[in-house]
Coordinates of C-alpha atoms and ligand atoms in Angstrom, one line a residue:
M1 CA 150.1 125.6 91.9
V2 CA 152.0 122.6 93.1
I3 CA 150.4 120.7 95.9
V4 CA 152.6 118.1 97.6
G5 CA 150.6 115.2 99.0
S6 CA 147.2 113.7 98.0
G7 CA 145.7 113.0 101.4
F8 CA 142.7 114.9 102.8
S9 CA 144.5 118.3 102.7
G10 CA 145.9 118.0 99.2
I11 CA 142.6 116.6 97.7
A12 CA 140.5 119.3 99.5
M13 CA 142.8 122.1 98.4
A14 CA 142.7 121.0 94.8
A15 CA 138.9 120.5 95.0
R16 CA 138.3 124.0 96.3
L17 CA 140.5 125.4 93.5
A18 CA 138.5 123.3 91.0
Q19 CA 135.3 124.8 92.4
Q20 CA 136.7 128.2 91.6
G21 CA 137.7 127.2 88.1
I22 CA 141.4 127.1 88.9
T23 CA 142.7 124.0 87.1
D24 CA 146.4 124.9 86.7
V25 CA 147.2 122.6 89.5
V26 CA 149.4 119.5 90.0
I27 CA 149.3 117.2 93.0
L28 CA 152.6 115.4 93.5
E29 CA 152.2 112.1 95.4
R30 CA 155.1 110.0 96.5
A31 CA 153.1 106.7 96.7
D32 CA 151.4 104.7 94.0
D33 CA 147.9 105.8 95.0
L34 CA 146.3 108.8 96.5
G35 CA 144.9 108.8 100.1
G36 CA 147.6 109.8 102.6
T37 CA 147.2 108.3 106.0
W38 CA 144.0 106.4 105.0
R39 CA 146.0 104.7 102.2
D40 CA 148.9 103.9 104.5
N41 CA 147.2 102.6 107.6
R42 CA 145.9 99.2 106.8
Y43 CA 146.3 97.5 110.2
P44 CA 143.4 95.3 111.4
G45 CA 140.7 97.3 113.1
C46 CA 141.9 100.6 111.6
A47 CA 139.1 103.2 111.7
C48 CA 138.5 106.8 112.5
D49 CA 137.9 107.9 116.1
V50 CA 136.1 111.1 114.8
P51 CA 132.4 110.6 113.8
S52 CA 131.8 110.2 110.0
H53 CA 129.5 113.2 109.9
L54 CA 132.5 115.4 110.7
Y55 CA 135.2 113.3 109.1
S56 CA 134.1 114.3 105.6
L57 CA 134.5 117.6 103.7
S58 CA 131.8 120.2 104.4
F59 CA 131.5 120.8 100.6
A60 CA 131.4 117.0 99.7
P61 CA 128.9 115.4 102.0
K62 CA 128.4 111.6 102.0
P63 CA 124.9 110.6 103.1
D64 CA 125.6 106.9 103.1
W65 CA 128.4 106.3 105.5
S66 CA 128.1 102.7 106.8
R67 CA 128.5 103.7 110.4
D68 CA 129.2 106.4 113.0
F69 CA 132.9 105.7 112.9
A70 CA 134.0 104.8 109.4
T71 CA 136.7 102.2 108.7
A72 CA 140.0 103.2 107.1
Q73 CA 138.9 101.5 103.8
E74 CA 135.6 103.4 103.7
I75 CA 137.4 106.8 104.3
W76 CA 140.0 105.9 101.7
D77 CA 137.2 105.1 99.2
Y78 CA 135.5 108.4 100.0
L79 CA 138.7 110.3 99.3
R80 CA 139.2 108.6 96.0
D81 CA 135.6 109.4 95.2
C82 CA 136.2 113.1 96.0
A83 CA 139.2 113.1 93.7
R84 CA 137.0 111.7 90.9
R85 CA 134.0 114.0 91.7
F86 CA 136.1 117.1 91.4
G87 CA 138.0 115.9 88.3
L88 CA 141.3 115.7 90.0
L89 CA 142.6 112.3 88.9
D90 CA 144.5 113.6 85.9
R91 CA 146.1 116.3 88.1
I92 CA 147.7 113.8 90.4
V93 CA 151.2 112.6 89.6
L94 CA 151.9 109.4 91.4
G95 CA 155.4 108.2 92.3
A96 CA 156.6 111.8 92.5
D97 CA 158.7 111.9 95.7
V98 CA 159.4 115.6 96.2
V99 CA 162.9 116.0 97.7
D100 CA 163.7 119.7 96.8
A101 CA 161.8 122.9 96.4
R102 CA 163.4 126.4 95.9
W103 CA 162.0 129.9 95.7
A104 CA 163.4 131.3 92.5
G105 CA 162.6 135.0 92.9
D106 CA 159.0 134.8 91.7
H107 CA 158.1 131.2 91.6
W108 CA 158.8 127.8 93.2
S109 CA 160.9 125.2 91.5
V110 CA 160.1 121.7 92.7
A111 CA 162.1 118.6 92.1
A112 CA 161.3 114.9 92.6
A113 CA 163.8 112.2 93.5
D114 CA 163.8 110.8 90.0
G115 CA 164.8 114.2 88.6
R116 CA 161.4 115.4 87.3
E117 CA 160.8 119.1 87.9
W118 CA 157.8 121.5 88.1
T119 CA 157.4 125.2 88.6
A120 CA 154.6 127.1 90.3
A121 CA 153.6 130.5 91.6
A122 CA 152.6 128.9 94.9
L123 CA 153.6 125.7 96.7
V124 CA 151.3 124.0 99.1
L125 CA 152.7 121.3 101.4
A126 CA 149.9 119.0 102.2
V127 CA 152.2 116.3 103.6
G128 CA 150.4 115.6 106.9
G129 CA 152.0 115.1 110.2
L130 CA 151.7 111.4 110.7
H131 CA 153.4 109.3 108.0
V132 CA 157.1 109.1 108.9
T133 CA 157.0 106.1 111.2
K134 CA 158.8 106.1 114.5
R135 CA 160.8 102.9 115.2
P136 CA 161.7 102.6 118.9
D137 CA 165.4 102.7 119.8
I138 CA 165.3 99.3 121.6
P139 CA 168.6 97.4 121.8
G140 CA 168.6 94.3 119.7
L141 CA 165.5 95.1 117.6
G142 CA 167.4 94.3 114.4
S143 CA 168.3 90.8 115.8
F144 CA 164.7 89.6 116.1
A145 CA 164.3 86.4 114.0
G146 CA 160.6 86.9 113.1
P147 CA 158.8 89.6 111.2
I148 CA 158.6 93.2 112.7
L149 CA 155.5 95.2 111.4
H150 CA 154.7 98.8 112.0
T151 CA 151.0 99.7 112.2
A152 CA 151.4 102.2 109.3
D153 CA 153.2 99.7 107.0
W154 CA 150.9 96.7 107.1
P155 CA 151.3 93.9 104.5
A156 CA 148.2 92.6 102.7
D157 CA 148.8 89.2 104.2
D158 CA 150.3 89.7 107.7
G159 CA 150.7 86.0 108.4
L160 CA 149.8 86.6 112.1
T161 CA 146.8 84.2 112.3
G162 CA 147.6 81.6 115.0
A163 CA 150.9 83.3 115.8
R164 CA 152.4 84.5 119.1
V165 CA 152.5 88.2 118.7
A166 CA 153.9 91.1 120.8
I167 CA 152.6 94.7 120.4
I168 CA 154.7 97.6 121.6
G169 CA 152.7 100.7 122.3
T170 CA 149.3 101.5 123.6
G171 CA 148.2 104.6 121.7
A172 CA 145.4 105.4 119.2
S173 CA 146.6 102.7 116.7
A174 CA 147.1 100.0 119.3
V175 CA 143.6 100.3 120.9
Q176 CA 142.1 99.6 117.5
L177 CA 144.6 96.8 116.6
V178 CA 144.7 94.9 119.9
P179 CA 141.0 93.6 119.9
A180 CA 141.2 92.8 116.1
L181 CA 144.4 90.9 116.4
A182 CA 143.4 89.2 119.7
A183 CA 140.6 87.5 117.8
R184 CA 142.9 85.5 115.6
V185 CA 146.3 85.0 117.2
E186 CA 147.4 82.2 119.6
A187 CA 148.8 84.6 122.1
L188 CA 149.1 88.4 122.3
T189 CA 151.5 90.2 124.6
V190 CA 151.0 94.0 124.9
F191 CA 153.9 96.0 126.1
Q192 CA 152.6 99.2 127.8
R193 CA 154.9 102.1 128.7
S194 CA 152.0 104.4 129.7
A195 CA 148.4 103.5 130.2
S196 CA 145.9 105.5 128.0
W197 CA 142.7 107.3 128.9
I198 CA 139.9 105.6 127.0
V199 CA 136.2 106.5 126.8
P200 CA 133.5 104.4 125.2
R201 CA 133.0 104.8 121.5
H202 CA 129.4 103.5 121.1
D203 CA 129.8 102.9 117.4
R204 CA 126.6 102.1 115.5
S205 CA 125.9 101.2 111.9
W206 CA 123.7 103.5 109.7
S207 CA 120.4 102.0 108.6
P208 CA 119.4 102.2 105.0
Q209 CA 116.5 104.4 106.0
R210 CA 118.9 106.8 107.7
Q211 CA 121.1 106.9 104.6
R212 CA 118.1 107.5 102.3
R213 CA 116.9 110.3 104.6
Y214 CA 120.3 112.0 104.4
A215 CA 120.3 111.6 100.6
R216 CA 116.8 112.9 100.0
M217 CA 116.9 115.6 102.6
P218 CA 120.5 116.9 102.8
W219 CA 119.5 119.4 105.5
T220 CA 118.9 116.6 108.0
A221 CA 122.5 115.4 107.4
R222 CA 123.7 119.0 107.8
L223 CA 121.7 119.3 111.1
A224 CA 123.3 116.0 112.3
R225 CA 126.7 117.3 111.4
W226 CA 126.2 120.5 113.3
A227 CA 124.9 118.6 116.4
T228 CA 127.9 116.3 116.2
Y229 CA 130.2 119.4 115.8
A230 CA 128.7 121.1 118.9
R231 CA 128.9 118.0 121.0
L232 CA 132.6 117.6 120.2
E233 CA 133.5 121.3 120.3
V234 CA 132.5 121.7 124.0
R235 CA 135.2 119.2 124.9
V236 CA 137.7 122.0 124.3
L237 CA 136.8 123.2 127.7
G238 CA 138.3 120.1 129.2
F239 CA 141.8 120.9 127.7
G240 CA 141.8 124.3 129.4
R241 CA 141.7 125.1 133.0
W242 CA 138.2 123.8 133.6
D243 CA 139.2 120.9 135.8
R244 CA 135.6 119.9 136.5
A245 CA 135.1 118.9 132.8
R246 CA 138.2 116.8 132.9
Q247 CA 137.2 115.1 136.2
V248 CA 133.8 114.1 134.8
A249 CA 135.5 112.6 131.7
E250 CA 138.1 110.8 133.9
A251 CA 135.3 109.3 136.1
R252 CA 133.5 108.1 133.0
S253 CA 136.6 106.5 131.7
L254 CA 137.4 104.8 135.0
A255 CA 133.9 103.5 135.3
H256 CA 134.3 102.0 131.8
L257 CA 137.6 100.4 132.9
A258 CA 136.0 99.0 136.1
A259 CA 133.2 97.4 134.1
A260 CA 135.6 96.0 131.5
V261 CA 138.4 94.5 133.5
P262 CA 137.5 92.4 136.5
D263 CA 141.0 91.6 137.6
P264 CA 142.1 94.4 140.1
T265 CA 145.9 94.0 139.3
V266 CA 145.3 94.3 135.5
R267 CA 142.9 97.1 136.1
E268 CA 145.4 99.0 138.2
A269 CA 148.1 98.5 135.5
L270 CA 145.7 99.9 132.9
T271 CA 144.9 103.0 135.0
P272 CA 146.4 106.1 133.5
R273 CA 148.8 108.2 135.7
Y274 CA 148.4 111.6 134.1
A275 CA 145.6 114.1 133.5
L276 CA 143.1 113.0 130.9
G277 CA 143.7 114.9 127.7
C278 CA 147.5 115.4 128.1
K279 CA 147.9 112.7 125.5
R280 CA 145.2 111.9 122.9
V281 CA 142.0 110.6 124.6
L282 CA 141.1 107.3 122.9
L283 CA 137.7 105.9 122.0
S284 CA 137.1 102.2 122.3
D285 CA 134.5 99.7 123.6
D286 CA 136.6 96.6 123.1
Y287 CA 140.2 97.4 124.0
W288 CA 140.0 97.1 127.8
P289 CA 137.7 94.0 127.7
T290 CA 140.4 92.2 125.6
F291 CA 142.7 92.0 128.6
A292 CA 140.2 89.7 130.3
E293 CA 140.9 87.1 127.6
P294 CA 143.2 84.3 128.8
H295 CA 145.5 84.5 125.8
V296 CA 146.1 88.3 126.1
T297 CA 148.8 89.5 128.5
L298 CA 149.7 93.0 129.6
V299 CA 153.3 93.7 130.4
T300 CA 154.2 96.9 132.1
E301 CA 157.8 96.0 133.1
P302 CA 160.1 98.2 130.9
I303 CA 161.6 96.6 127.8
Q304 CA 165.3 95.9 128.2
A305 CA 166.2 94.4 124.8
V306 CA 164.9 92.4 121.9
E307 CA 166.5 89.1 121.3
P308 CA 166.1 86.7 118.3
T309 CA 163.2 84.8 120.0
G310 CA 161.4 87.5 121.9
I311 CA 161.4 90.6 124.1
R312 CA 163.4 90.6 127.4
T313 CA 162.0 92.9 130.1
R314 CA 164.1 94.6 132.9
D315 CA 163.0 91.9 135.4
G316 CA 164.9 89.3 133.3
V317 CA 161.9 87.6 131.8
L318 CA 162.1 86.7 128.1
H319 CA 158.6 87.0 126.5
Q320 CA 158.9 84.5 123.6
V321 CA 157.0 85.6 120.4
G322 CA 157.1 84.9 116.7
A323 CA 156.3 88.4 115.5
I324 CA 156.5 92.0 116.8
V325 CA 154.1 94.8 116.0
L326 CA 155.3 98.4 116.5
A327 CA 152.4 100.6 117.4
T328 CA 154.9 103.3 118.3
G329 CA 153.6 106.2 116.3
F330 CA 155.1 108.8 114.1
D331 CA 157.7 111.5 113.9
P332 CA 155.7 114.7 113.0
A333 CA 158.8 116.7 112.2
G334 CA 159.9 114.1 109.7
S335 CA 157.2 115.0 107.2
Y336 CA 159.0 118.3 106.4
S337 CA 162.6 117.4 107.2
R338 CA 162.7 114.7 104.5
M339 CA 162.5 117.5 101.8
T340 CA 164.9 120.4 101.3
I341 CA 162.8 123.6 101.1
V342 CA 164.8 126.7 100.3
G343 CA 163.4 130.2 100.7
L344 CA 164.6 133.7 100.7
G345 CA 168.4 134.2 101.2
E346 CA 169.0 130.5 100.4
R347 CA 167.8 129.6 103.9
T348 CA 166.3 126.1 104.3
L349 CA 163.1 125.3 106.2
S350 CA 165.2 123.1 108.5
E351 CA 167.5 126.0 109.3
A352 CA 164.6 128.3 109.9
W353 CA 163.1 125.7 112.3
T354 CA 166.3 124.9 114.3
R355 CA 164.6 126.5 117.3
G356 CA 161.2 125.0 116.8
R357 CA 158.6 124.8 114.0
A358 CA 157.6 128.4 113.9
T359 CA 154.8 129.4 111.6
H360 CA 152.0 132.0 111.3
L361 CA 148.7 130.1 112.1
G362 CA 150.4 126.9 111.1
I363 CA 150.0 128.0 107.5
A364 CA 152.8 130.4 106.4
V365 CA 156.5 130.6 107.4
A366 CA 158.5 133.8 107.5
G367 CA 161.2 133.8 104.8
F368 CA 159.2 131.4 102.5
P369 CA 157.1 133.4 100.0
E370 CA 154.0 131.8 98.6
L371 CA 154.6 128.6 100.6
Y372 CA 151.6 127.3 102.5
L373 CA 151.2 124.4 104.9
L374 CA 148.0 122.5 105.4
L375 CA 147.5 120.7 108.8
G376 CA 150.8 122.4 109.7
P377 CA 152.3 122.9 113.1
N378 CA 149.8 124.0 115.8
T379 CA 146.7 123.2 113.8
A380 CA 146.0 119.6 115.0
L381 CA 143.2 119.0 117.5
G382 CA 142.6 116.8 120.5
H383 CA 138.8 117.4 120.6
N384 CA 137.3 117.8 117.2
S385 CA 137.8 116.9 113.5
V386 CA 141.1 118.2 111.9
L387 CA 139.2 118.5 108.6
L388 CA 137.6 121.7 110.0
Q389 CA 141.1 123.1 110.5
I390 CA 142.2 122.0 107.0
E391 CA 139.2 123.7 105.5
T392 CA 139.9 127.0 107.4
A393 CA 143.6 126.9 106.3
I394 CA 142.4 126.3 102.7
D395 CA 140.3 129.5 102.9
H396 CA 143.4 131.3 104.1
V397 CA 145.4 130.1 101.2
L398 CA 142.7 131.0 98.6
D399 CA 142.6 134.5 100.1
A400 CA 146.4 134.8 99.9
L401 CA 146.3 133.6 96.3
R402 CA 143.9 136.3 95.4
R403 CA 146.3 138.9 96.9
A404 CA 149.2 137.4 95.0
D405 CA 147.1 137.6 91.8
R406 CA 146.5 141.3 92.5
S407 CA 149.9 142.4 93.7
G408 CA 152.5 139.7 93.3
P409 CA 154.1 137.2 95.6
H410 CA 154.0 137.9 99.4
V411 CA 155.6 136.5 102.5
V412 CA 154.4 136.5 106.0
T413 CA 156.2 139.0 108.3
Q414 CA 158.5 137.9 111.1
A415 CA 156.4 140.0 113.4
A416 CA 153.2 138.2 112.7
Q417 CA 154.9 134.8 113.1
A418 CA 156.5 135.9 116.4
R419 CA 153.1 137.2 117.6
F420 CA 151.5 133.9 116.8
G421 CA 154.3 131.9 118.5
R422 CA 154.0 134.0 121.7
W423 CA 150.2 133.5 121.7
V424 CA 150.6 129.7 121.3
R425 CA 153.1 129.5 124.2
R426 CA 150.9 131.6 126.4
R427 CA 147.8 129.6 125.7
T428 CA 149.5 126.2 126.0
R429 CA 150.7 127.0 129.5
Q430 CA 147.0 127.1 130.4
T431 CA 146.2 123.7 129.0
V432 CA 146.4 120.1 130.1
W433 CA 149.2 119.4 127.5
A434 CA 151.5 121.4 129.8
S435 CA 150.7 119.3 132.8
G436 CA 153.8 117.1 132.6
C437 CA 153.1 114.1 130.5
D438 CA 155.3 113.1 127.6
S439 CA 153.5 113.1 124.2
W440 CA 154.2 113.6 120.5
Y441 CA 152.3 116.9 120.8
L442 CA 155.5 118.4 122.3
D443 CA 158.9 118.6 120.7
E444 CA 162.2 117.7 122.4
Q445 CA 162.2 121.0 124.3
G446 CA 158.7 120.4 125.6
R447 CA 157.1 123.0 123.3
N448 CA 153.7 122.5 121.8
V449 CA 154.4 122.3 118.1
T450 CA 151.3 120.3 117.2
L451 CA 148.1 121.4 118.7
W452 CA 145.9 124.4 118.2
P453 CA 145.4 125.6 121.8
A454 CA 141.8 126.9 121.5
S455 CA 138.5 126.3 119.8
T456 CA 137.9 125.6 116.1
V457 CA 135.7 128.7 116.1
R458 CA 138.7 130.8 117.1
Y459 CA 140.8 129.2 114.4
R460 CA 138.1 130.0 111.9
L461 CA 137.9 133.6 113.0
Q462 CA 141.6 134.1 113.2
A463 CA 142.8 132.1 110.2
R464 CA 140.2 132.1 107.4
R465 CA 141.4 135.4 106.0
S466 CA 145.0 136.2 105.0
R467 CA 145.3 139.7 106.5
D468 CA 147.4 142.2 104.5
R469 CA 149.0 143.5 107.7
D470 CA 150.6 140.1 108.3
Y471 CA 152.2 139.8 104.9
R472 CA 154.6 141.9 102.9
R473 CA 155.8 141.9 99.3
A474 CA 158.4 139.2 98.7
Ligands
NAP1 P1 151.1 107.2 119.5 O1 149.9 107.8 120.0 O2 152.3 108.1 119.5 O3 151.4 106.0 120.5 C1 152.7 105.4 120.5 C2 152.7 104.3 121.6 O4 153.9 103.7 121.5 C3 152.6 105.0 123.0 O5 151.8 104.1 123.8 C4 154.0 105.0 123.4 O6 154.2 105.0 124.8 C5 154.6 103.8 122.8 N1 156.0 103.8 122.6 C6 156.7 104.6 121.8 N2 158.0 104.3 121.9 C7 158.1 103.3 122.8 C8 159.2 102.5 123.3 N3 160.5 102.8 122.9 N4 159.0 101.6 124.2 C9 157.7 101.3 124.6 N5 156.6 101.9 124.1 C10 156.9 102.9 123.2 O7 151.0 106.5 118.1 P2 149.7 106.0 117.4 O8 149.0 105.1 118.3 O9 150.2 105.4 116.1 O10 148.9 107.3 117.1 C11 149.5 108.4 116.6 C12 148.5 109.4 116.2 O11 147.8 109.0 115.0 C13 147.3 109.6 117.2 O12 147.6 110.4 118.3 C14 146.3 110.1 116.4 O13 146.4 111.5 116.2 C15 146.5 109.4 115.0 N6 145.6 108.2 114.9 C16 144.3 108.5 114.8 C17 143.4 107.5 114.7 C18 142.0 107.8 114.5 O14 141.2 107.0 114.7 N7 141.7 109.0 114.0 C19 143.9 106.2 114.8 C20 145.2 105.9 115.0 C21 146.1 107.0 115.1 P3 154.2 106.4 125.7 O15 152.7 106.8 125.7 O16 154.7 106.0 127.0 O17 155.0 107.4 124.9

């Protein structure tokens, strides 16, 4: 098998195969180290907003997380440790930038940019959704005289200490970055297009006693994981039609805002204008309080252009800064479109997806035999850990591989894919994501191509088996 990508999905897939004694596996990684998003995102303050208990693989528990919400570095270390523990290091080919993969009748032929090639009976795209960075289309951005940094492309020495810095964007990355950067810059100007819903994070460190207890009695860690899972899973109700759940969360968030920001004008500007949950709900204790600091300014006036010395807003004001940070997110479609994937009838994945990223359960695509996606379209979550989804999809792939061993390569049927698409559309209409806000969850046509519109239990029940009736011989 060829796995493209060595983030959580790729490492977990290879680890599960290793557990089953399947070692004829190669993981192709474009970068010079494994780790996916946790290798790439090195911005100050970067951490996970999903509790550590759940942001780890169910079959590779870690009793000694340092805190409830682990830092990017600690998660990256965990992932590298998993690769070591499951003997995967010598199966990872670093610097292999996959640009082309073709179905050749009974196998995949995969090529990297430098001309190296691999063949495999099955191809798993574990490329993640959030690594092709989105640079805003702001006039004059290229003319800026100082450095422009993106949160997902952070240099080891950013040179920002004591500088006057602008941050564009107020999403999940920005709420972590803003307090961390505010602590060491001369002035910080945050350009907000939409205010974010934020709830308190209440992060706490894990005491040595707690870590020892989890190590000595793993069942206590499993119990804590289950309790965390249940606490997060009920939040799925808030994304559906249960307005009451959402109103409670909104009231909690606004109370947090009122306590954090004494200035009524700033508070008003930081108040979100859409239903909670329509965009990702953010967790932070220190983002809103940062705006009470004298050297931190919130700008809500739209950006007109970037000039060599700063950012000019529509009201004519030039905000002079020495550096600009883009916390403007990612292009989820870019993960796939940067590769040419050719399936049956010489059709490319881009051609198959001209009318949206259609899949079966976010895992298989009609016309592409023995091709599997992990964390594919419509499998991400707004309420719980995506690792749960990845593990379910891996079970599906393992099931499909057993069928291929028994009776040759298969491909998902058009009917199964269409049925899944109809179900996603129907379900999405009943969720808060269809309530009118603009988010990266939706594509250019306003279709939900990102999120799983139900509970993780439902995904597990629906997707963990690869049902014969949904597949046909290729
Ligand atoms: P994001 O959520 O897409 O936020 C991008 C921000 O940039 C938004 O505030 C957006 O404003 C703003 N923006 C984009 N283009 C702009 C423009 N031309 N002018 C002004 N503002 C502009 O990106 P992100 O914060 O990097 O997060 C992306 C995803 O990564 C998250 O949703 C989450 O899934 C993941 N993430 C997770 C964690 C974690 O702790 N697990 C941490 C960071 C990121 P609008 O809202 O108005 O579009």
